[in-house]
Structure formats: C-alpha cells, structure tokens
Amino acid sequence: MKFLALATAVVCAALAAPALAHGPTRQKLVETVEIDRPVDKVWAVIGNFDALAKWHPVVASSAADKGNEEGSTRILVLRAPGAPSFAEVLLKYDGAGHSYKYEIPKVDPKILPVNNYTATISVLDNGKGGSTVEWKGAFYRGYMLNDPPPELNDESSVAAVKGVYRAGLDNLKKILEAAP
Amino acid sequence: MSHPAFPPLAKSSAFCAALFWLAPGAPLSAEPLAYVTAQGADALSIVDLAQGRVVETVKIGKKPAGVAVAPGGLRIYATNPEGRSFSVIERGPDGRHRVIAEIACGAGPLGIALDPAGARIFVADWYGNRVHVFDAERLREIAEIAVGQSPAGMATDPEGRFLFVANRESDSVSMVDLATLKSVAEIAAGKAPFGVTYDPHGPRLLVANVQSGDVSVIDLATRRETRRLKVRSFPYAIAATSDGRRIFVTNQHDDSVSVVDGETYAELKTIAVCGYPEGALLAPDRRSLYIACWMDDVLARIDVESLELVDKIAVAASPRAFGQFIAPDAR
C-alpha cells in the first residue's frame, strides 16, 4: 500500500492551495504492466469507467453517473483514513480501441498533490497472446507557485501518482492471472 | 562579447531587411528547420522539415518551453522556466548550432517573442507579472514592462508597433506600445488566455482561453473582443493561414486540433492528432501545419488542404514548441 503511506504523509502537510495557475512544468508519467491474458479478458475487467473499485486496491468505490458516456463523472472514495473522495470525469471513451481518458477537475492536494490532471488507460495486444496495460498521466505538481515545499514539489507529485498507478496495475495483474 | 565565427543577427536593420529578401536556395536560407523545445530532455530538437527528421539535438537549459526563431533563422531563443533563464542559440555557416549564452531572466520565464526585425527579445515572466526586454545584439536587458498576472503567450504585429501579451490569471491581453515599451490597453479575453496569434486579416488577434475552452477573436481597430469560438478542452495555441481562411487550435486535453473557417468562423473539423498537442505553426510552404505533441514525443504534420494528419516525426522528450518555432515567413 504505497499509496496509503503517501496519502497519509501528504495529509499531514497542512497547506492551502493558492488559486493560481500552475508550476512551470507539466509532469508526465507512463506506467505499464504485462498480463498473461488476452486484451478482451483484461478489458472486461477494467473497461467500464465505474469499474475502478473492482481492481484498484486503494479505491473503495467508483460509482459513475452516466456510465461510459463522455462527461460521465465517477466519485472515487479511497480506502484511507477519513475516506477521502474526489471526482473524475470521462473525456474520451474508445471501447473498440480498449482505451479511455479522464480528468480530475479538482482535488485536494492533501489527497493527491496534482493539478490539471488527465490520464489515459489503454489495453494493448503484446503480440504474445497477452496484454500490456498502459496508464499515462499528465499533471502539474500540487503546489502552484514557485519554490514548492518538498511534499508538494514535482518529485512528490510524480511519486504519489506513480504509487496509485503501480498499486492498480500490479493488483490487476494479480487478479487476472489468478483467475483460470 | 564577440562572435568571431558569425556576425550577430541584429547588427543593423539593413542586415535584417536583407535577410527578408533572400531567395530560397541562397546560402543563408537552407531548408526550413523547426526548433522544438523538449522539456523532458533539456534540449532543442532541430527538425529538418524537408527530410522530416531530427538533424541535430542541442542541450540547452532546464525544462525548456518557449521558443522564438529570429527572421533569417540564424538566431534562436528558448526559455528555460526551471532554470529561470533563456538560451541563445546560433546557426553557423556550416549549418551547425551552438549555444552562445544562457541569460538569467526573472522568476518564471515562459513565453518568448521578438520584434519583427529580431532586434528586441521579449520574455514573459510567469511569476513576475512583467515582460523583460533585451537588446538582441548586446544581449542586455533594456526594459521591464508591467503586464497582467502570469503572462504567457505573446505576438507582435508585422509592423512592430505593438506587442500583445496573454495574461493567464487576469483573463486579459495587454497591448504594449513598442515605441514607449508601456502597456497602453488591457483587453478582456476568456478564462485563462494562453496562446496569442496575430492575424493580419481584420487585423485580429486570436487568443486561446485554456479554462473556458474557447478562442477570443479581438478586433484591433476597436481593441475589443468581438467573438468567442467554442473549441475543445484546454486550448493552448493557435495558427492561422496567411490567406485568412483557416484557423487551427490545439486542444491539449482533447488530443485534437480544431479547424475553424477564418471567414465564417464555422467549425470545419476536429482532427484527432496526438497526446497533448501544444505549439502549432504553419510551415513556409503554407501546406503544412506542425504540432508539438507533448505526451507522444513527436512533431505532427497536418496537411492544410486535406486537413489530415500526414506525418509524425520523433523528437526528444516532452516537446512544447511554444512560440515561433520555425523562422518567420520571409515575405
């Protein structure tokens, strides 16, 4: 539970987010996992926008108001002290291409230290009968101004998102490869 | 400071004027090159547009973003927001590039632009709420201009009378008189204006409003916004064809380019282009639109007539190309 530890650490950082634009440099993160199951099997588990809670160990619930329609909003409730929560909005959904893209319009940096966050999850055929699941994120750090405190700087923001992606991807592999 | 290998570009206005009239194929005017700031590689990817590939990669400062190529293409400037500086690059007679200076500038240098002669450099300071003005020949700061909050994109008119500066946190565009180096008007735009493009048709100013997801059309005779064009999520930069018929807008969060009719303002097409399209510019051939794709590490080429994506050129990590990343049209 890397994310839980990170989430707790970040909760301790009592900092108000100023209502300013963003730091100078957008961060990019790409994490992948190889799963020894065909694309359709993997997509059947993660393909629905509201399915995140079924495969991400840190997400307790992820109900969406309009399913897989563009603009659908899912409310994530995390398995962390105080059940922190925030919304994610579906930007693009490509069922045939096994991919969807979403954004976080606004999140308390104490929960996840990011701004202007978007991400894409895709399932790709790895050419060996299995799949590569790719989770790509783009975001600014948690602190909008120059000279951020360490817990809200670029490295901390990337580490927090990486924790979320790894926990999800590694657990997805475990679930799918354990199934017959 | 001396540059024995090559005369500084902005030596005199006559020199600059001469560069404008060089015929294609003349020694100083080789293939068009695109200078793509690669934020993730602390480098400038130099793309030969005729060959469609990177021909040189030059290390510059920290996390580069903004770029401005001088008329004639022999000088290139790029901002390094995290290095709090901008780099000055020269293209030598052998066609090779070298960094001749890295100049400290403000707290968050982001947008960068030149006057039409290439004699003055304007650097927008995102955190300092001002534009720093440098003499291009001596590379010395000559003025600071107070503008709105978080200045980002900039453009000048072709006569060099005004500099237009998008103030992202003030929802406005500052209009700076380049004779006095003072802001003479602050024009209201949409929410979070970022990229600014001067279009001689009108003349009008086209401004990408990141948070309202639209483009402000500003009439320069009245200095007022006359239209708001709805585009997709997080518009960033705008390119307009020289005949005024087409307007292209990169939509960062939609991974697309909106194409708008420059006369009727009707939306013609949304082109799925790549992950996080950022800087956008028309090539001198007038047939190609180049787009830096931050997420995918490519420079995409769109055919301006067919409105199709026709090529993707691999570049260094996280390209931004925010600004005039190809030498300005020599007409």
XYZ file of C-alpha atoms in Angstrom:
511
model
C 0.000 0.000 0.000
C 2.476 2.561 -1.155
C -0.306 4.979 -1.950
C -1.799 4.747 1.530
C 1.530 5.665 3.070
C 1.936 8.521 0.633
C -1.631 9.684 1.128
C -1.102 9.753 4.882
C 2.150 11.638 4.527
C 0.506 14.187 2.303
C -2.475 14.598 4.633
C -0.019 15.760 7.292
C 1.135 18.605 5.090
C -1.256 21.361 6.120
C -1.103 23.655 3.114
C -3.761 25.680 1.396
C -3.629 25.534 -2.386
C -3.395 29.050 -3.755
C -5.856 29.861 -6.517
C -3.130 30.346 -9.080
C -2.367 28.662 -12.351
C 0.317 26.012 -12.033
C 4.038 25.415 -11.771
C 6.140 25.871 -14.813
C 6.491 22.258 -15.854
C 3.847 19.654 -16.529
C 4.821 16.187 -15.391
C 4.404 13.063 -17.475
C 4.185 9.555 -16.135
C 3.760 6.294 -18.035
C 3.427 3.012 -16.135
C 2.725 -0.382 -17.685
C 2.146 -3.964 -16.680
C 2.327 -7.147 -18.743
C -0.599 -9.506 -18.162
C -0.684 -13.040 -19.458
C -4.312 -12.758 -20.579
C -5.780 -11.580 -23.921
C -6.930 -7.986 -24.406
C -10.647 -8.851 -24.233
C -10.271 -10.532 -20.838
C -8.418 -7.550 -19.422
C -10.818 -5.039 -20.935
C -13.753 -6.984 -19.487
C -12.379 -6.169 -16.027
C -11.254 -2.555 -16.453
C -13.235 -1.344 -19.476
C -16.140 0.228 -17.642
C -15.463 3.695 -16.278
C -17.139 2.809 -12.974
C -15.142 -0.429 -12.551
C -12.039 1.071 -10.931
C -13.013 -0.076 -7.426
C -13.153 -3.677 -8.685
C -9.459 -3.754 -9.476
C -7.744 -0.888 -7.661
C -6.907 -1.808 -4.069
C -6.969 1.768 -2.766
C -10.364 2.629 -4.271
C -13.355 1.601 -2.170
C -15.997 2.812 -4.617
C -16.120 4.449 -8.036
C -19.776 4.939 -8.990
C -20.309 6.885 -12.232
C -23.405 8.916 -13.084
C -23.502 8.332 -16.845
C -21.638 5.063 -17.366
C -19.217 5.218 -20.267
C -20.686 8.343 -21.830
C -18.340 11.272 -22.395
C -18.752 13.640 -19.467
C -19.690 10.857 -17.041
C -18.431 11.618 -13.532
C -17.196 8.917 -11.183
C -16.778 9.610 -7.488
C -13.744 7.867 -6.037
C -13.792 7.072 -2.351
C -10.412 5.907 -1.111
C -9.539 3.264 1.438
C -7.691 5.760 3.605
C -8.362 7.407 6.965
C -11.409 9.656 6.677
C -12.480 8.046 3.372
C -11.200 10.914 1.226
C -13.077 11.452 -2.010
C -12.816 13.272 -5.308
C -14.374 13.224 -8.769
C -13.014 12.124 -12.136
C -14.659 12.985 -15.449
C -14.600 10.808 -18.568
C -13.165 12.779 -21.507
C -12.954 10.109 -24.207
C -14.109 6.534 -24.406
C -12.924 4.131 -27.096
C -14.365 0.680 -26.426
C -13.126 -0.767 -29.723
C -9.643 0.622 -29.090
C -9.720 -0.532 -25.432
C -8.876 2.861 -24.034
C -10.393 5.710 -22.070
C -9.220 9.130 -20.964
C -10.367 11.077 -17.929
C -9.525 14.168 -15.910
C -9.606 15.313 -12.315
C -11.220 18.755 -12.375
C -10.165 19.486 -8.807
C -8.627 17.519 -5.962
C -7.381 18.494 -2.537
C -3.570 18.315 -2.765
C -3.638 16.606 0.619
C -5.370 13.658 -1.078
C -3.424 13.707 -4.330
C -0.895 16.522 -4.890
C -1.732 17.282 -8.532
C -3.346 19.961 -10.689
C -4.805 19.881 -14.201
C -4.564 16.109 -14.144
C -5.563 13.936 -17.086
C -4.874 10.243 -17.639
C -5.426 7.545 -20.230
C -5.716 3.818 -19.592
C -5.222 1.534 -22.576
C -5.030 -2.230 -23.087
C -2.736 -3.248 -25.925
C -2.062 -6.614 -27.511
C 1.503 -7.539 -26.564
C 1.864 -9.878 -29.563
C 2.449 -12.905 -27.343
C -1.140 -13.753 -26.578
C -1.180 -11.434 -23.610
C -1.720 -7.746 -22.933
C 0.131 -4.634 -21.967
C -1.867 -2.273 -19.821
C -0.608 1.278 -20.061
C -1.572 4.070 -17.669
C -0.405 7.506 -18.798
C -0.805 10.626 -16.708
C -0.175 14.328 -17.283
C -0.398 16.816 -14.442
C 1.163 19.729 -12.642
C 2.525 19.403 -9.132
C 0.435 20.044 -6.024
C 1.851 23.484 -5.327
C 1.020 26.122 -7.899
C 3.677 28.722 -7.190
C 7.433 28.821 -7.425
C 9.608 27.186 -4.765
C 7.210 24.453 -3.604
C 7.521 22.761 -0.214
C 9.101 19.309 -0.611
C 5.856 17.369 -0.132
C 4.201 19.275 -2.997
C 7.103 19.534 -5.435
C 7.408 17.823 -8.824
C 9.098 14.720 -7.407
C 6.463 14.223 -4.702
C 3.602 14.654 -7.151
C 5.110 12.139 -9.547
C 5.812 9.709 -6.699
C 2.207 9.941 -5.471
C 0.703 9.293 -8.925
C 3.204 6.521 -9.563
C 2.102 4.913 -6.317
C -1.520 4.995 -7.483
C -0.711 3.521 -10.911
C 1.589 0.776 -9.601
C -0.854 -0.316 -6.907
C -3.619 -0.571 -9.504
C -1.652 -2.229 -12.286
C 0.084 -4.756 -10.063
C -3.190 -5.712 -8.434
C -4.904 -6.020 -11.824
C -2.222 -8.471 -12.940
C -2.656 -10.453 -9.745
C -6.452 -10.658 -10.101
C -6.395 -11.635 -13.762
C -3.553 -14.138 -13.662
C -5.016 -15.832 -10.566
C -8.246 -16.473 -12.488
C -8.323 -19.634 -14.619
C 31.177 39.859 -26.237
C 32.351 38.873 -29.700
C 31.158 36.302 -32.168
C 34.116 35.784 -34.455
C 32.558 32.940 -36.394
C 29.480 34.809 -37.370
C 28.063 38.318 -37.209
C 25.213 38.807 -34.756
C 21.876 38.796 -36.481
C 20.603 42.134 -35.304
C 23.672 44.076 -36.346
C 21.633 46.642 -38.192
C 18.185 46.998 -39.586
C 19.654 46.892 -43.085
C 21.127 43.489 -42.351
C 17.785 42.238 -41.120
C 15.991 43.711 -44.089
C 18.420 41.946 -46.382
C 17.580 38.631 -44.773
C 13.936 39.153 -45.580
C 14.655 39.220 -49.282
C 16.961 36.261 -49.639
C 15.704 33.932 -52.320
C 15.220 30.241 -51.447
C 18.473 28.421 -52.018
C 20.645 31.387 -51.125
C 23.447 30.379 -48.761
C 21.855 31.667 -45.565
C 18.436 30.224 -46.278
C 18.685 26.454 -46.197
C 15.827 24.036 -45.696
C 13.232 25.202 -43.216
C 14.118 23.991 -39.752
C 11.830 23.607 -36.765
C 13.221 24.202 -33.294
C 11.289 22.106 -30.832
C 11.848 22.718 -27.135
C 11.968 19.321 -25.448
C 11.015 19.869 -21.826
C 11.908 16.352 -20.743
C 15.345 16.342 -22.373
C 16.534 19.875 -21.517
C 17.175 20.167 -25.222
C 16.196 21.671 -28.523
C 15.286 19.126 -31.202
C 16.147 20.609 -34.576
C 13.942 19.155 -37.282
C 14.689 19.411 -40.993
C 11.151 19.792 -42.309
C 12.004 18.726 -45.849
C 13.565 15.488 -44.620
C 11.020 15.031 -41.847
C 13.543 14.109 -39.180
C 15.658 15.486 -36.364
C 19.070 16.508 -37.687
C 20.571 17.901 -34.506
C 19.825 17.934 -30.788
C 21.269 20.772 -28.750
C 21.350 20.732 -24.957
C 20.020 23.998 -23.550
C 18.693 24.913 -20.077
C 16.328 23.344 -17.578
C 12.876 22.231 -18.816
C 12.685 24.456 -21.892
C 9.274 25.616 -23.120
C 9.088 28.868 -25.088
C 10.946 29.417 -28.339
C 11.431 32.189 -30.885
C 13.373 31.939 -34.137
C 14.678 35.243 -35.470
C 13.969 36.352 -39.030
C 16.501 34.670 -41.287
C 16.747 31.725 -38.938
C 20.287 32.274 -37.687
C 19.373 33.041 -34.095
C 17.104 31.006 -31.875
C 15.985 31.829 -28.347
C 14.400 29.376 -25.909
C 13.153 29.880 -22.361
C 14.127 27.565 -19.528
C 11.397 28.143 -16.899
C 13.073 25.973 -14.279
C 16.498 27.385 -14.999
C 14.981 30.883 -14.750
C 16.833 31.783 -17.907
C 16.708 31.795 -21.653
C 19.227 30.252 -24.018
C 20.618 31.935 -27.120
C 21.496 29.599 -29.953
C 23.197 30.447 -33.220
C 23.222 28.621 -36.504
C 26.677 28.816 -38.028
C 27.688 28.971 -41.704
C 28.268 25.206 -41.550
C 24.622 24.743 -40.549
C 25.577 23.526 -37.073
C 24.102 25.079 -33.965
C 25.739 26.195 -30.779
C 24.564 27.823 -27.571
C 26.258 31.186 -27.265
C 24.665 32.304 -23.984
C 22.270 31.399 -21.203
C 20.841 34.546 -19.696
C 19.198 34.775 -16.264
C 15.730 36.231 -16.581
C 13.041 36.645 -13.930
C 11.356 34.006 -11.785
C 9.436 32.043 -14.410
C 10.424 32.854 -17.988
C 7.911 31.109 -20.253
C 6.696 32.870 -23.392
C 9.281 34.473 -25.668
C 8.867 36.646 -28.759
C 10.839 39.040 -30.930
C 10.021 42.253 -32.695
C 9.698 41.781 -36.482
C 13.302 42.862 -37.084
C 14.616 40.471 -34.454
C 16.298 43.372 -32.674
C 14.497 43.057 -29.349
C 13.679 39.968 -27.301
C 10.587 39.870 -25.099
C 10.398 37.326 -22.285
C 7.177 36.856 -20.306
C 7.795 36.221 -16.625
C 5.011 33.942 -15.396
C 5.704 34.677 -11.739
C 6.983 38.229 -12.082
C 3.939 39.596 -13.953
C 6.115 41.508 -16.365
C 7.837 41.265 -19.694
C 11.615 41.583 -19.767
C 13.011 43.301 -22.847
C 16.505 42.508 -24.130
C 18.615 44.020 -26.862
C 19.287 41.091 -29.215
C 22.687 42.287 -30.334
C 24.192 43.032 -26.957
C 22.030 40.541 -25.077
C 21.461 43.072 -22.327
C 18.196 43.822 -20.573
C 16.912 47.228 -21.629
C 13.478 47.444 -20.020
C 10.794 45.768 -17.951
C 7.142 46.141 -18.835
C 4.445 45.662 -16.197
C 1.611 43.485 -17.551
C -1.172 41.350 -16.012
C -0.827 38.215 -13.920
C 1.008 35.157 -15.251
C 1.874 36.414 -18.724
C 2.260 33.546 -21.187
C 1.970 33.776 -24.973
C 2.988 36.857 -26.942
C 2.806 38.167 -30.502
C 3.650 41.350 -32.366
C 2.029 42.924 -35.386
C 4.139 42.804 -38.587
C 4.991 46.500 -38.357
C 6.309 46.050 -34.846
C 4.096 48.721 -33.322
C 2.574 46.576 -30.614
C 3.306 43.526 -28.519
C 0.307 41.526 -27.324
C 0.659 39.544 -24.104
C -1.843 36.979 -22.780
C -2.258 37.340 -19.016
C -3.451 33.911 -17.946
C -4.547 34.842 -14.437
C -6.009 38.215 -15.374
C -8.194 36.866 -18.216
C -6.866 39.611 -20.439
C -4.405 40.619 -23.130
C -2.011 43.501 -22.548
C -1.312 45.682 -25.572
C 2.175 47.131 -25.289
C 3.328 50.096 -27.374
C 6.761 49.092 -28.650
C 7.902 52.686 -29.070
C 7.400 53.561 -25.415
C 7.528 49.989 -24.007
C 4.405 50.668 -21.956
C 1.115 48.827 -21.788
C -1.500 51.051 -23.419
C -4.542 48.802 -23.150
C -5.730 45.722 -21.311
C -8.279 43.849 -23.406
C -10.661 41.390 -21.744
C -10.498 37.815 -23.098
C -11.914 34.463 -21.948
C -10.842 32.451 -18.921
C -7.097 31.777 -18.706
C -5.809 33.059 -22.058
C -2.515 31.397 -23.040
C -1.555 31.346 -26.730
C -1.845 34.560 -28.771
C -1.652 34.819 -32.558
C -1.718 37.978 -34.631
C -3.723 37.566 -37.830
C -3.375 40.347 -40.430
C -6.906 39.543 -41.616
C -9.019 42.036 -39.762
C -6.487 42.633 -38.380
C -7.478 40.456 -35.499
C -5.927 38.802 -32.529
C -6.735 35.156 -31.790
C -6.407 34.096 -28.178
C -6.726 30.547 -26.786
C -8.581 30.531 -23.473
C -7.496 27.398 -21.606
C -10.187 27.261 -18.956
C -13.215 28.487 -20.874
C -12.317 26.143 -23.743
C -12.685 28.762 -26.451
C -10.915 31.296 -28.634
C -11.325 35.050 -28.310
C -11.339 36.999 -31.555
C -10.173 40.517 -30.769
C -10.694 43.338 -33.246
C -7.608 45.502 -33.193
C -9.303 48.625 -34.511
C -11.668 48.786 -31.540
C -9.416 46.787 -29.198
C -12.366 44.671 -28.136
C -13.339 41.036 -28.205
C -15.885 40.614 -30.972
C -16.412 36.862 -30.982
C -15.901 33.768 -28.919
C -15.297 30.498 -30.766
C -16.042 27.315 -28.876
C -13.333 24.678 -29.255
C -12.388 21.615 -27.202
C -10.858 21.074 -23.778
C -7.796 23.157 -22.797
C -6.981 25.058 -25.989
C -3.360 26.130 -25.974
C -2.010 27.639 -29.185
C -3.392 28.956 -32.474
C -2.089 29.058 -36.046
C -3.772 30.941 -38.888
C -3.100 30.518 -42.600
C -1.690 33.572 -44.354
C -4.772 33.842 -46.580
C -7.008 34.141 -43.520
C -9.091 31.101 -44.485
C -8.187 28.671 -41.754
C -7.636 28.879 -38.033
C -6.116 25.906 -36.187
C -6.304 25.469 -32.428
C -4.520 22.805 -30.384
C -6.721 21.288 -27.663
C -4.435 19.808 -25.022
C -6.941 17.742 -23.065
C -8.831 16.601 -26.157
C -5.712 15.411 -28.031
C -7.032 17.245 -31.066
C -6.792 20.254 -33.356
C -9.905 22.303 -34.063
C -10.130 23.732 -37.567
C -12.218 26.878 -37.912
C -13.150 28.749 -41.086
C -11.376 32.089 -40.839
C -14.142 33.932 -42.689
C -17.391 32.422 -41.401
C -15.955 31.172 -38.097
C -17.730 27.855 -38.652
C -16.031 24.820 -37.140
C -14.854 22.724 -40.087
C -13.286 19.732 -38.410
C -11.736 18.365 -35.259
C -8.620 16.402 -36.108
C -7.535 13.664 -33.686
C -3.835 14.386 -33.695
C -1.809 13.132 -30.722
C -1.393 13.260 -26.958
C -1.290 16.802 -25.564
C -0.865 18.918 -28.672
C 0.871 22.171 -27.750
C 2.769 24.568 -30.041
C 1.311 24.937 -33.544
C 2.761 26.718 -36.547
C 2.374 26.804 -40.328
C 5.452 25.993 -42.359
C 6.780 28.371 -45.008
C 5.372 26.037 -47.699
C 1.887 27.058 -46.458
C 0.719 23.500 -46.893
C 1.872 22.017 -43.616
C 0.852 22.683 -40.067
C 3.271 21.411 -37.437
C 2.133 20.476 -33.948
C 4.318 19.570 -30.965
C 2.834 16.551 -29.167
C 3.938 16.717 -25.576
C 2.686 13.304 -24.486
C 3.782 11.349 -27.549
C 7.226 12.912 -28.172
C 6.526 13.686 -31.816
C 6.118 16.653 -34.121
C 2.933 16.009 -36.074
C 2.305 17.358 -39.566
C -1.186 18.159 -40.797
C -1.930 18.845 -44.444
C -3.641 22.227 -44.534
C -5.809 21.379 -47.578
C -6.922 17.841 -46.790
C -6.956 18.506 -43.026
C -5.453 15.078 -42.485
C -2.675 14.041 -40.165
C 0.089 13.010 -42.584
C 3.270 12.533 -40.570
C 4.710 12.117 -37.092
C 8.362 12.984 -36.580
C 10.058 11.593 -33.483
C 11.641 14.311 -31.305
C 13.187 14.444 -27.818
C 11.031 14.001 -24.690
C 8.008 16.177 -23.978
C 8.107 18.671 -26.843
C 6.376 22.003 -26.280
C 7.455 24.385 -29.060
C 5.541 27.264 -27.533
C 6.154 30.190 -29.870
C 7.612 30.926 -33.298
C 9.491 27.628 -33.636
C 10.124 27.990 -37.375
C 11.795 31.094 -38.814
C 9.106 33.637 -39.654
C 7.912 33.865 -43.211
C 10.396 35.867 -45.255
C 7.842 37.764 -47.301
